[in-house]
Amino acid sequence: MVDNFTRLYLRRIEHFLQRIESQIVAEAIPLQVEFARTRRFVPFAERLRLKYRPISEDELWGRTWQRAWFHLRAAVPESWRGYPVVAQLNFTGEGLVFDHEGHPLQGVSSGSAFGKEFTREVVRLIPESRGGERVELWVEAVASSLFGVQLKLDPAPDDPARFGNFEARLEKARLCRFDEELWHLWLDGQTLL
């Protein structure tokens, strides 16, 4: 049985971790983003054949199992000299981030089996910025979650979503100055909590 003091201490730890989390990304600028939606897999080498259009944060880019290629660009601000730089990317669905030459960098996901607060949306790009670097990334994404799409338990035969439903939005596409030490403190705190 958990007493009132234990609940109080746990709540204080949660508030402390929330404050830390809000400071991990010290500064952010929007990435310039274009995307091209497709129903089938398109390899990196063929991505330029697609027709791209601009997209902004919070805009819908795909529905159940649709795929898209995203082209992201930005310049690192001069004031970030000496700091780590990351991309903060959340496509609601699953994605794989590539550099401009087609080398895979990291997968991104808006969910985790561990809990809703754990996402994989931070992509390390520059350990120590000189300021002014050009960043160009490509992301292949699919409109599904880590475990597929949301299914209804007993859908009607004429229900258009009977085989699943998913809406993918561009939640975050930012270039960020990153505080590595605070991030490690947050991870340690979450683990201990």
Coordinates of N, CA, C and O in Angstrom, one line a residue:
M1 N 0.8 -1.2 0.0 CA 0.0 0.0 0.0 C 0.9 1.2 0.0 O 1.8 1.3 0.8
V2 N 0.6 2.2 -0.9 CA 1.4 3.4 -1.0 C 0.7 4.5 -0.1 O -0.4 4.8 -0.2
D3 N 1.6 5.1 0.8 CA 1.1 6.1 1.7 C 1.1 7.5 1.0 O 1.6 7.6 -0.1
N4 N 0.5 8.5 1.6 CA 0.4 9.8 1.1 C 1.7 10.4 0.8 O 1.9 11.1 -0.2
F5 N 2.7 10.2 1.7 CA 4.1 10.8 1.4 C 4.7 10.2 0.2 O 5.3 10.9 -0.6
T6 N 4.6 8.9 0.0 CA 5.1 8.3 -1.2 C 4.5 8.8 -2.4 O 5.2 9.2 -3.4
R7 N 3.2 9.0 -2.4 CA 2.5 9.6 -3.6 C 3.0 11.0 -3.8 O 3.2 11.4 -5.0
L8 N 3.2 11.8 -2.8 CA 3.7 13.1 -2.9 C 5.0 13.2 -3.5 O 5.3 13.9 -4.5
Y9 N 5.9 12.3 -3.1 CA 7.3 12.3 -3.6 C 7.3 11.8 -5.1 O 8.0 12.4 -5.9
L10 N 6.5 10.9 -5.4 CA 6.4 10.4 -6.8 C 5.9 11.5 -7.7 O 6.4 11.7 -8.8
R11 N 4.9 12.3 -7.2 CA 4.3 13.4 -8.0 C 5.4 14.5 -8.2 O 5.5 15.0 -9.3
R12 N 6.2 14.8 -7.2 CA 7.2 15.8 -7.3 C 8.3 15.3 -8.3 O 8.8 16.1 -9.1
I13 N 8.6 14.0 -8.3 CA 9.6 13.5 -9.3 C 9.0 13.7 -10.7 O 9.7 14.1 -11.6
E14 N 7.7 13.4 -10.9 CA 7.1 13.5 -12.2 C 7.2 14.9 -12.7 O 7.5 15.2 -13.8
H15 N 6.9 15.9 -11.8 CA 6.9 17.3 -12.1 C 8.3 17.8 -12.5 O 8.6 18.5 -13.4
F16 N 9.3 17.3 -11.7 CA 10.7 17.6 -12.0 C 11.1 17.1 -13.4 O 11.7 17.8 -14.2
L17 N 10.7 15.9 -13.7 CA 11.1 15.3 -15.0 C 10.4 16.0 -16.1 O 10.9 16.2 -17.2
Q18 N 9.1 16.5 -15.9 CA 8.4 17.3 -16.9 C 9.2 18.6 -17.2 O 9.3 19.0 -18.4
R19 N 9.7 19.2 -16.2 CA 10.4 20.5 -16.3 C 11.7 20.2 -17.1 O 12.1 21.0 -18.0
I20 N 12.4 19.1 -16.8 CA 13.6 18.8 -17.5 C 13.3 18.5 -18.9 O 14.0 19.0 -19.8
E21 N 12.3 17.7 -19.2 CA 12.0 17.3 -20.6 C 11.7 18.6 -21.5 O 12.1 18.6 -22.6
S22 N 11.1 19.6 -20.9 CA 10.8 20.8 -21.7 C 12.1 21.6 -22.0 O 12.0 22.5 -22.9
Q23 N 13.2 21.3 -21.4 CA 14.4 22.0 -21.6 C 15.5 21.3 -22.4 O 16.5 21.8 -22.7
I24 N 15.2 20.0 -22.7 CA 16.2 19.2 -23.4 C 16.5 19.8 -24.8 O 17.6 19.8 -25.3
V25 N 15.4 20.2 -25.5 CA 15.6 20.9 -26.8 C 15.6 22.4 -26.4 O 14.6 23.0 -26.2
A26 N 16.8 22.9 -26.4 CA 17.0 24.3 -25.9 C 16.4 25.3 -26.9 O 15.8 26.3 -26.5
E27 N 16.7 25.1 -28.2 CA 16.2 26.0 -29.2 C 15.8 25.1 -30.4 O 16.4 24.1 -30.6
A28 N 14.9 25.6 -31.2 CA 14.5 24.8 -32.4 C 14.1 25.8 -33.5 O 13.5 26.9 -33.3
I29 N 14.4 25.4 -34.7 CA 13.9 26.1 -35.9 C 13.2 25.1 -36.8 O 13.5 23.9 -36.8
P30 N 12.1 25.5 -37.5 CA 11.4 24.5 -38.4 C 12.3 24.1 -39.6 O 13.1 24.9 -40.1
L31 N 12.2 22.9 -39.9 CA 12.8 22.3 -41.1 C 11.9 22.7 -42.3 O 10.7 22.6 -42.2
Q32 N 12.5 22.9 -43.5 CA 11.7 23.1 -44.7 C 11.4 21.7 -45.2 O 12.3 20.9 -45.4
V33 N 10.1 21.4 -45.3 CA 9.7 20.0 -45.6 C 8.8 19.9 -46.9 O 7.9 20.7 -47.0
E34 N 9.2 19.0 -47.7 CA 8.3 18.6 -48.9 C 8.1 17.1 -48.8 O 8.9 16.4 -48.3
F35 N 7.0 16.7 -49.4 CA 6.7 15.2 -49.3 C 6.0 14.8 -50.6 O 5.4 15.6 -51.3
A36 N 6.1 13.5 -50.9 CA 5.4 12.8 -52.0 C 4.8 11.6 -51.5 O 5.5 10.7 -50.9
R37 N 3.5 11.4 -51.6 CA 2.8 10.2 -51.1 C 2.8 9.2 -52.2 O 2.7 9.5 -53.4
T38 N 2.8 7.9 -51.7 CA 2.7 6.8 -52.7 C 2.1 5.6 -52.0 O 2.1 5.5 -50.8
R39 N 1.5 4.7 -52.7 CA 0.9 3.5 -52.2 C 1.9 2.3 -52.1 O 1.7 1.4 -51.3
R40 N 2.9 2.4 -52.9 CA 3.9 1.3 -53.0 C 5.2 1.7 -52.4 O 5.5 2.9 -52.3
F41 N 6.1 0.8 -52.2 CA 7.5 1.1 -51.8 C 8.2 1.7 -52.9 O 8.2 1.2 -54.0
V42 N 8.9 2.8 -52.6 CA 9.8 3.4 -53.6 C 11.2 3.5 -53.1 O 11.4 4.1 -52.0
P43 N 12.1 2.8 -53.7 CA 13.5 2.8 -53.2 C 14.1 4.2 -53.2 O 13.7 5.1 -54.0
F44 N 15.1 4.4 -52.4 CA 15.8 5.7 -52.3 C 16.3 6.2 -53.7 O 16.1 7.4 -54.0
A45 N 16.8 5.3 -54.5 CA 17.3 5.7 -55.8 C 16.2 6.2 -56.7 O 16.5 7.0 -57.7
E46 N 14.9 5.9 -56.5 CA 13.8 6.3 -57.3 C 13.0 7.5 -56.7 O 12.0 7.9 -57.3
R47 N 13.3 8.0 -55.6 CA 12.5 8.9 -54.8 C 12.4 10.3 -55.6 O 11.4 11.0 -55.5
L48 N 13.4 10.6 -56.4 CA 13.3 11.9 -57.1 C 12.3 11.9 -58.3 O 12.0 12.9 -58.8
R49 N 11.8 10.7 -58.7 CA 10.8 10.6 -59.7 C 9.4 11.0 -59.2 O 8.5 11.2 -60.0
L50 N 9.3 11.1 -57.9 CA 8.0 11.4 -57.3 C 7.7 12.9 -57.4 O 8.7 13.7 -57.5
K51 N 6.5 13.3 -57.3 CA 6.1 14.7 -57.3 C 5.9 15.2 -55.9 O 5.1 14.7 -55.1
Y52 N 6.7 16.2 -55.5 CA 6.8 16.7 -54.1 C 6.0 18.0 -53.9 O 5.9 18.8 -54.9
R53 N 5.4 18.2 -52.7 CA 4.8 19.4 -52.4 C 5.1 19.8 -51.0 O 5.4 18.9 -50.1
P54 N 5.0 21.1 -50.6 CA 5.4 21.5 -49.2 C 4.3 20.9 -48.2 O 3.2 20.7 -48.6
I55 N 4.8 20.7 -47.0 CA 3.9 20.3 -45.9 C 4.4 21.0 -44.6 O 5.6 21.2 -44.5
S56 N 3.5 21.3 -43.7 CA 3.8 21.9 -42.5 C 3.4 21.0 -41.3 O 2.6 20.1 -41.5
E57 N 3.9 21.4 -40.1 CA 3.6 20.6 -38.9 C 2.1 20.6 -38.7 O 1.4 21.6 -39.0
D58 N 1.6 19.5 -38.2 CA 0.2 19.3 -37.9 C -0.7 19.0 -39.2 O -1.9 19.0 -39.1
E59 N -0.1 18.8 -40.3 CA -0.8 18.6 -41.5 C -0.8 17.0 -41.8 O 0.1 16.3 -41.6
L60 N -2.0 16.6 -42.2 CA -2.2 15.2 -42.5 C -1.4 14.8 -43.8 O -1.5 15.5 -44.8
W61 N -0.6 13.7 -43.7 CA 0.1 13.3 -44.9 C -0.3 12.0 -45.5 O 0.0 11.7 -46.6
G62 N -0.9 11.1 -44.7 CA -1.3 9.8 -45.2 C -2.3 9.1 -44.3 O -2.5 9.4 -43.1
R63 N -2.9 8.1 -44.9 CA -3.9 7.3 -44.2 C -3.4 5.8 -44.3 O -2.5 5.5 -45.0
T64 N -4.1 5.0 -43.6 CA -3.8 3.6 -43.4 C -2.9 3.0 -44.5 O -3.3 2.9 -45.7
W65 N -1.7 2.7 -44.1 CA -0.6 2.0 -44.9 C -0.1 2.8 -46.1 O 0.7 2.3 -46.9
Q66 N -0.5 4.0 -46.3 CA 0.1 4.8 -47.3 C 1.6 5.1 -46.9 O 1.9 5.1 -45.8
R67 N 2.4 5.3 -47.9 CA 3.8 5.7 -47.8 C 4.1 7.0 -48.3 O 3.3 7.6 -49.1
A68 N 5.2 7.6 -47.9 CA 5.6 8.9 -48.4 C 7.1 9.1 -48.2 O 7.7 8.5 -47.3
W69 N 7.7 9.8 -49.1 CA 9.1 10.3 -49.0 C 9.0 11.8 -48.6 O 8.2 12.5 -49.1
F70 N 9.8 12.1 -47.6 CA 9.9 13.5 -47.1 C 11.4 14.0 -47.4 O 12.3 13.3 -47.1
H71 N 11.4 15.2 -47.8 CA 12.7 15.9 -48.0 C 12.8 17.1 -47.1 O 11.9 17.9 -47.1
L72 N 13.8 17.1 -46.2 CA 13.9 18.1 -45.1 C 15.2 18.8 -45.3 O 16.3 18.2 -45.4
R73 N 15.2 20.2 -45.1 CA 16.4 21.0 -45.2 C 16.3 22.1 -44.3 O 15.3 22.6 -43.9
A74 N 17.5 22.5 -43.8 CA 17.7 23.7 -43.0 C 19.2 24.1 -42.9 O 20.0 23.3 -43.3
A75 N 19.5 25.2 -42.4 CA 20.8 25.7 -42.1 C 20.9 25.9 -40.6 O 20.0 26.4 -39.9
V76 N 22.0 25.4 -40.0 CA 22.2 25.5 -38.6 C 22.5 27.0 -38.2 O 23.4 27.6 -38.9
P77 N 21.8 27.6 -37.3 CA 22.1 29.0 -36.9 C 23.5 29.1 -36.4 O 24.1 28.2 -35.7
E78 N 24.2 30.2 -36.8 CA 25.5 30.5 -36.3 C 25.7 30.5 -34.8 O 26.7 30.1 -34.2
S79 N 24.6 30.9 -34.1 CA 24.6 31.0 -32.6 C 24.7 29.6 -32.0 O 24.9 29.6 -30.8
W80 N 24.5 28.6 -32.7 CA 24.6 27.2 -32.1 C 26.0 26.6 -32.2 O 26.2 25.5 -31.9
R81 N 27.0 27.4 -32.5 CA 28.3 27.0 -32.6 C 28.7 26.3 -31.2 O 28.5 26.9 -30.2
G82 N 29.3 25.1 -31.3 CA 29.8 24.4 -30.1 C 28.7 23.5 -29.5 O 29.1 22.8 -28.5
Y83 N 27.5 23.6 -29.9 CA 26.4 22.7 -29.3 C 26.1 21.5 -30.2 O 26.2 21.6 -31.4
P84 N 25.6 20.5 -29.6 CA 25.1 19.4 -30.4 C 23.8 19.8 -31.2 O 23.0 20.6 -30.7
V85 N 23.6 19.3 -32.4 CA 22.4 19.6 -33.2 C 21.8 18.3 -33.5 O 22.4 17.3 -34.0
V86 N 20.4 18.3 -33.4 CA 19.6 17.1 -33.7 C 18.4 17.5 -34.5 O 18.1 18.7 -34.6
A87 N 17.8 16.5 -35.2 CA 16.5 16.7 -35.8 C 15.5 16.1 -34.9 O 15.7 15.0 -34.4
Q88 N 14.4 16.8 -34.7 CA 13.3 16.3 -33.9 C 12.2 16.0 -34.9 O 11.6 16.9 -35.5
L89 N 11.9 14.7 -35.2 CA 11.0 14.3 -36.3 C 10.0 13.3 -35.7 O 10.3 12.3 -35.1
N90 N 8.7 13.7 -36.0 CA 7.6 12.8 -35.6 C 6.6 12.9 -36.8 O 6.0 13.9 -37.0
F91 N 6.4 11.7 -37.5 CA 5.5 11.6 -38.6 C 4.2 10.9 -38.2 O 3.5 10.5 -39.1
T92 N 4.0 10.7 -36.9 CA 2.9 9.9 -36.4 C 3.1 8.4 -36.7 O 2.9 7.6 -35.8
G93 N 3.5 8.1 -37.9 CA 3.8 6.7 -38.2 C 5.2 6.3 -38.0 O 5.9 6.9 -37.1
E94 N 5.7 5.4 -38.8 CA 7.0 4.9 -38.7 C 7.8 5.4 -39.8 O 7.3 5.6 -40.9
G95 N 9.1 5.6 -39.6 CA 10.0 6.2 -40.7 C 11.4 5.8 -40.5 O 11.9 5.3 -39.5
L96 N 12.1 5.9 -41.6 CA 13.6 5.7 -41.7 C 14.2 6.9 -42.3 O 13.9 7.3 -43.3
V97 N 15.2 7.5 -41.5 CA 15.9 8.7 -41.9 C 17.2 8.3 -42.6 O 17.9 7.5 -42.2
F98 N 17.4 9.0 -43.8 CA 18.6 8.9 -44.6 C 19.3 10.2 -44.7 O 18.6 11.3 -44.7
D99 N 20.6 10.1 -44.9 CA 21.3 11.4 -45.2 C 21.1 11.6 -46.7 O 20.5 10.8 -47.4
H100 N 21.7 12.7 -47.2 CA 21.5 13.1 -48.6 C 22.1 12.1 -49.6 O 21.7 12.2 -50.8
E101 N 23.0 11.3 -49.2 CA 23.6 10.3 -50.1 C 22.9 8.9 -50.0 O 23.3 8.0 -50.7
G102 N 21.9 8.8 -49.2 CA 21.2 7.6 -49.1 C 21.6 6.6 -48.0 O 21.1 5.4 -48.0
H103 N 22.5 7.0 -47.1 CA 22.9 6.2 -46.0 C 21.8 6.3 -44.9 O 21.5 7.3 -44.4
P104 N 21.3 5.1 -44.4 CA 20.3 5.1 -43.3 C 21.0 5.6 -42.0 O 22.0 5.2 -41.7
L105 N 20.3 6.5 -41.4 CA 20.8 7.1 -40.1 C 20.1 6.5 -38.9 O 20.7 6.1 -37.9
Q106 N 18.7 6.4 -38.9 CA 18.0 6.0 -37.8 C 16.5 5.8 -38.1 O 16.0 6.5 -38.9
G107 N 15.9 4.9 -37.4 CA 14.4 4.8 -37.5 C 13.8 5.8 -36.6 O 14.4 6.1 -35.5
V108 N 12.6 6.3 -36.9 CA 11.8 7.2 -36.0 C 10.4 6.6 -35.8 O 9.9 5.9 -36.7
S109 N 9.9 6.8 -34.6 CA 8.6 6.2 -34.3 C 7.9 7.1 -33.3 O 8.6 7.7 -32.4
S110 N 6.6 7.2 -33.4 CA 5.8 8.0 -32.4 C 5.3 7.2 -31.3 O 4.5 7.7 -30.5
G111 N 5.8 5.9 -31.2 CA 5.3 5.1 -30.1 C 6.3 4.1 -29.6 O 7.4 4.0 -30.2
S112 N 6.0 3.5 -28.5 CA 6.9 2.5 -27.9 C 6.1 1.5 -27.1 O 5.0 1.8 -26.6
A113 N 6.7 0.3 -27.0 CA 6.0 -0.7 -26.1 C 6.2 -0.4 -24.6 O 5.5 -0.9 -23.8
F114 N 7.1 0.6 -24.3 CA 7.4 0.9 -22.9 C 6.4 1.9 -22.3 O 6.2 2.0 -21.1
G115 N 5.8 2.8 -23.1 CA 4.9 3.8 -22.6 C 4.8 4.9 -23.6 O 5.6 5.1 -24.5
K116 N 3.7 5.7 -23.4 CA 3.4 6.8 -24.4 C 4.4 7.9 -24.3 O 4.6 8.7 -25.3
E117 N 5.1 8.0 -23.2 CA 6.1 9.1 -23.1 C 7.4 8.8 -23.8 O 8.3 9.6 -24.0
F118 N 7.6 7.5 -24.3 CA 8.8 7.2 -25.0 C 8.5 7.1 -26.5 O 7.8 6.3 -27.0
T119 N 9.2 8.0 -27.2 CA 9.1 8.0 -28.6 C 10.6 8.0 -29.2 O 11.5 8.2 -28.4
R120 N 10.7 7.7 -30.4 CA 12.0 7.8 -31.1 C 11.9 8.9 -32.1 O 11.6 8.6 -33.3
E121 N 12.2 10.1 -31.7 CA 12.0 11.2 -32.6 C 13.2 12.1 -32.6 O 13.2 13.1 -33.4
V122 N 14.2 11.8 -31.9 CA 15.5 12.7 -31.9 C 16.5 11.9 -32.7 O 16.9 10.8 -32.4
V123 N 17.0 12.6 -33.7 CA 18.0 12.0 -34.6 C 19.3 12.9 -34.5 O 19.3 14.1 -34.8
R124 N 20.3 12.3 -33.9 CA 21.6 13.1 -33.7 C 22.2 13.3 -35.1 O 22.4 12.4 -35.9
L125 N 22.6 14.6 -35.3 CA 23.2 15.0 -36.6 C 24.6 15.5 -36.5 O 25.5 15.0 -37.2
I126 N 24.8 16.4 -35.6 CA 26.1 17.1 -35.5 C 26.5 17.1 -34.0 O 25.9 17.8 -33.2
P127 N 27.6 16.4 -33.6 CA 28.0 16.4 -32.2 C 28.4 17.7 -31.6 O 28.1 18.0 -30.5
E128 N 29.1 18.5 -32.5 CA 29.5 19.9 -32.0 C 29.5 20.8 -33.3 O 30.3 20.7 -34.2
S129 N 28.5 21.6 -33.3 CA 28.3 22.5 -34.5 C 29.3 23.6 -34.7 O 29.8 24.1 -33.7
R130 N 29.7 23.9 -35.9 CA 30.5 25.0 -36.2 C 29.6 26.2 -36.5 O 30.1 27.3 -36.6
G131 N 28.3 26.0 -36.7 CA 27.4 27.1 -37.1 C 27.4 27.2 -38.6 O 28.4 27.2 -39.2
G132 N 26.2 27.3 -39.1 CA 26.1 27.5 -40.6 C 26.0 26.3 -41.4 O 25.8 26.4 -42.6
E133 N 26.2 25.1 -40.8 CA 26.1 23.8 -41.6 C 24.8 23.7 -42.3 O 23.8 24.1 -41.8
R134 N 24.8 23.1 -43.5 CA 23.6 22.8 -44.2 C 23.2 21.4 -43.9 O 24.0 20.5 -43.9
V135 N 21.9 21.2 -43.5 CA 21.4 19.9 -43.2 C 20.4 19.5 -44.3 O 19.5 20.3 -44.6
E136 N 20.5 18.3 -44.8 CA 19.6 17.8 -45.8 C 19.3 16.3 -45.4 O 20.2 15.5 -45.4
L137 N 18.0 16.0 -45.2 CA 17.7 14.6 -44.8 C 16.5 14.2 -45.7 O 15.8 15.0 -46.2
W138 N 16.4 12.8 -45.8 CA 15.3 12.2 -46.5 C 14.7 11.2 -45.5 O 15.4 10.5 -44.8
V139 N 13.4 11.1 -45.5 CA 12.7 10.1 -44.7 C 11.7 9.4 -45.5 O 10.8 10.0 -46.1
E140 N 11.7 8.1 -45.4 CA 10.7 7.2 -46.0 C 9.8 6.9 -44.8 O 10.2 6.3 -43.8
A141 N 8.5 7.2 -44.9 CA 7.6 6.9 -43.8 C 6.4 6.1 -44.2 O 6.0 6.1 -45.4
V142 N 5.7 5.4 -43.3 CA 4.5 4.7 -43.6 C 3.5 5.0 -42.5 O 3.8 5.3 -41.4
A143 N 2.2 5.1 -43.0 CA 1.1 5.5 -42.1 C 0.6 4.3 -41.3 O -0.4 3.6 -41.7
S144 N 1.4 3.9 -40.3 CA 1.0 2.8 -39.4 C 1.8 3.0 -38.1 O 2.8 3.7 -38.1
S145 N 1.4 2.4 -37.0 CA 2.1 2.5 -35.8 C 3.1 1.4 -35.6 O 3.2 0.5 -36.5
L146 N 3.7 1.3 -34.5 CA 4.7 0.3 -34.2 C 4.1 -1.1 -34.4 O 4.8 -2.0 -34.8
F147 N 2.8 -1.2 -34.1 CA 2.1 -2.5 -34.1 C 1.0 -2.6 -35.2 O 0.1 -3.3 -35.0
G148 N 1.2 -1.8 -36.2 CA 0.2 -1.9 -37.3 C -0.8 -0.7 -37.3 O -0.4 0.4 -37.0
V149 N -2.1 -1.0 -37.5 CA -3.1 0.0 -37.5 C -4.2 -0.3 -36.5 O -4.2 -1.5 -36.0
Q150 N -5.0 0.7 -36.1 CA -6.1 0.4 -35.1 C -7.2 -0.4 -35.8 O -7.7 -0.1 -36.8
L151 N -7.5 -1.5 -35.1 CA -8.5 -2.4 -35.6 C -9.8 -2.3 -34.7 O -9.6 -2.3 -33.5
K152 N -10.9 -2.4 -35.2 CA -12.2 -2.5 -34.4 C -12.3 -3.9 -34.0 O -12.0 -4.9 -34.8
L153 N -12.9 -4.2 -32.9 CA -13.1 -5.5 -32.4 C -14.1 -6.3 -33.2 O -13.9 -7.5 -33.5
D154 N -15.2 -5.7 -33.6 CA -16.2 -6.4 -34.4 C -16.8 -5.5 -35.4 O -18.0 -5.0 -35.3
P155 N -16.1 -5.2 -36.5 CA -16.6 -4.2 -37.5 C -17.7 -4.8 -38.3 O -17.7 -6.0 -38.6
A156 N -18.6 -4.0 -38.8 CA -19.6 -4.4 -39.7 C -19.0 -4.7 -41.1 O -18.0 -4.1 -41.4
P157 N -19.6 -5.6 -41.8 CA -19.0 -6.0 -43.1 C -18.9 -4.8 -44.1 O -18.0 -4.8 -44.9
D158 N -19.8 -3.8 -44.0 CA -19.7 -2.7 -44.9 C -18.9 -1.5 -44.3 O -18.8 -0.4 -44.9
D159 N -18.3 -1.7 -43.1 CA -17.5 -0.6 -42.5 C -16.2 -0.4 -43.4 O -15.4 -1.3 -43.6
P160 N -16.0 0.8 -43.9 CA -14.8 1.1 -44.7 C -13.5 0.9 -43.9 O -12.4 0.7 -44.5
A161 N -13.5 1.0 -42.6 CA -12.3 0.8 -41.8 C -12.2 -0.6 -41.1 O -11.5 -0.8 -40.2
R162 N -12.9 -1.6 -41.7 CA -12.9 -2.9 -41.1 C -11.6 -3.6 -41.1 O -11.3 -4.5 -40.3
F163 N -10.7 -3.2 -42.0 CA -9.3 -3.8 -42.0 C -8.3 -2.9 -41.4 O -7.1 -3.1 -41.5
G164 N -8.8 -1.9 -40.6 CA -7.9 -1.0 -39.9 C -8.0 0.4 -40.3 O -8.5 0.8 -41.4
N165 N -7.5 1.3 -39.5 CA -7.6 2.7 -39.7 C -6.4 3.4 -39.1 O -6.0 3.0 -38.0
F166 N -5.9 4.4 -39.8 CA -4.7 5.1 -39.2 C -4.6 6.4 -40.0 O -4.8 6.5 -41.2
E167 N -4.4 7.5 -39.3 CA -4.2 8.8 -39.9 C -2.8 9.3 -39.4 O -2.5 9.4 -38.2
A168 N -1.9 9.7 -40.4 CA -0.6 10.1 -40.0 C -0.4 11.6 -40.3 O -0.8 12.1 -41.4
R169 N 0.1 12.3 -39.3 CA 0.3 13.7 -39.4 C 1.8 14.0 -39.2 O 2.5 13.3 -38.5
L170 N 2.2 15.1 -39.8 CA 3.6 15.6 -39.6 C 3.5 16.4 -38.2 O 3.1 17.5 -38.2
E171 N 3.8 15.7 -37.2 CA 3.8 16.3 -35.8 C 4.9 17.2 -35.6 O 4.8 18.3 -35.0
K172 N 6.2 16.8 -35.9 CA 7.3 17.6 -35.6 C 8.3 17.4 -36.8 O 8.6 16.3 -37.2
A173 N 8.9 18.6 -37.2 CA 10.0 18.6 -38.2 C 10.8 19.8 -37.9 O 10.6 20.9 -38.4
R174 N 11.8 19.6 -36.9 CA 12.5 20.7 -36.4 C 14.0 20.4 -36.3 O 14.4 19.3 -36.1
L175 N 14.8 21.4 -36.5 CA 16.3 21.3 -36.2 C 16.5 21.9 -34.9 O 16.0 23.0 -34.6
C176 N 17.2 21.2 -34.0 CA 17.3 21.7 -32.6 C 18.7 21.7 -32.0 O 19.5 20.9 -32.4
R177 N 18.9 22.7 -31.1 CA 20.1 22.7 -30.3 C 19.7 21.8 -29.1 O 18.7 22.0 -28.5
F178 N 20.5 20.8 -28.8 CA 20.2 19.7 -27.9 C 21.1 19.8 -26.7 O 22.3 20.0 -26.7
D179 N 20.4 19.5 -25.5 CA 21.2 19.5 -24.2 C 21.3 18.0 -23.9 O 20.4 17.4 -23.3
E180 N 22.4 17.4 -24.2 CA 22.7 16.0 -24.0 C 22.6 15.6 -22.5 O 22.1 14.5 -22.2
E181 N 23.2 16.4 -21.6 CA 23.2 16.1 -20.2 C 21.8 16.0 -19.6 O 21.5 15.1 -18.8
L182 N 21.0 17.0 -20.0 CA 19.6 17.0 -19.5 C 18.8 15.8 -20.0 O 18.0 15.2 -19.3
W183 N 19.1 15.4 -21.2 CA 18.4 14.2 -21.8 C 18.8 13.0 -21.0 O 17.9 12.2 -20.7
H184 N 20.1 12.8 -20.7 CA 20.5 11.7 -19.9 C 19.9 11.7 -18.5 O 19.5 10.6 -18.0
L185 N 19.8 12.9 -17.9 CA 19.2 13.0 -16.6 C 17.7 12.6 -16.7 O 17.2 11.9 -15.8
W186 N 17.0 13.0 -17.7 CA 15.6 12.7 -17.9 C 15.5 11.2 -18.0 O 14.6 10.6 -17.4
L187 N 16.3 10.5 -18.9 CA 16.3 9.1 -19.1 C 16.5 8.4 -17.7 O 15.8 7.4 -17.4
D188 N 17.5 8.8 -17.0 CA 17.8 8.2 -15.7 C 16.6 8.3 -14.8 O 16.2 7.4 -14.1
G189 N 16.0 9.5 -14.7 CA 14.9 9.8 -13.8 C 13.7 8.9 -14.2 O 13.0 8.4 -13.3
Q190 N 13.4 8.8 -15.5 CA 12.3 8.0 -16.0 C 12.5 6.5 -15.6 O 11.6 5.8 -15.1
T191 N 13.7 6.0 -15.7 CA 14.1 4.7 -15.4 C 13.9 4.4 -13.9 O 13.3 3.4 -13.4
L192 N 14.4 5.3 -13.0 CA 14.3 5.2 -11.6 C 12.8 5.3 -11.1 O 12.4 4.6 -10.2
L193 N 12.1 6.2 -11.8 CA 10.7 6.4 -11.4 C 9.9 5.1 -11.7 O 9.1 4.7 -10.9

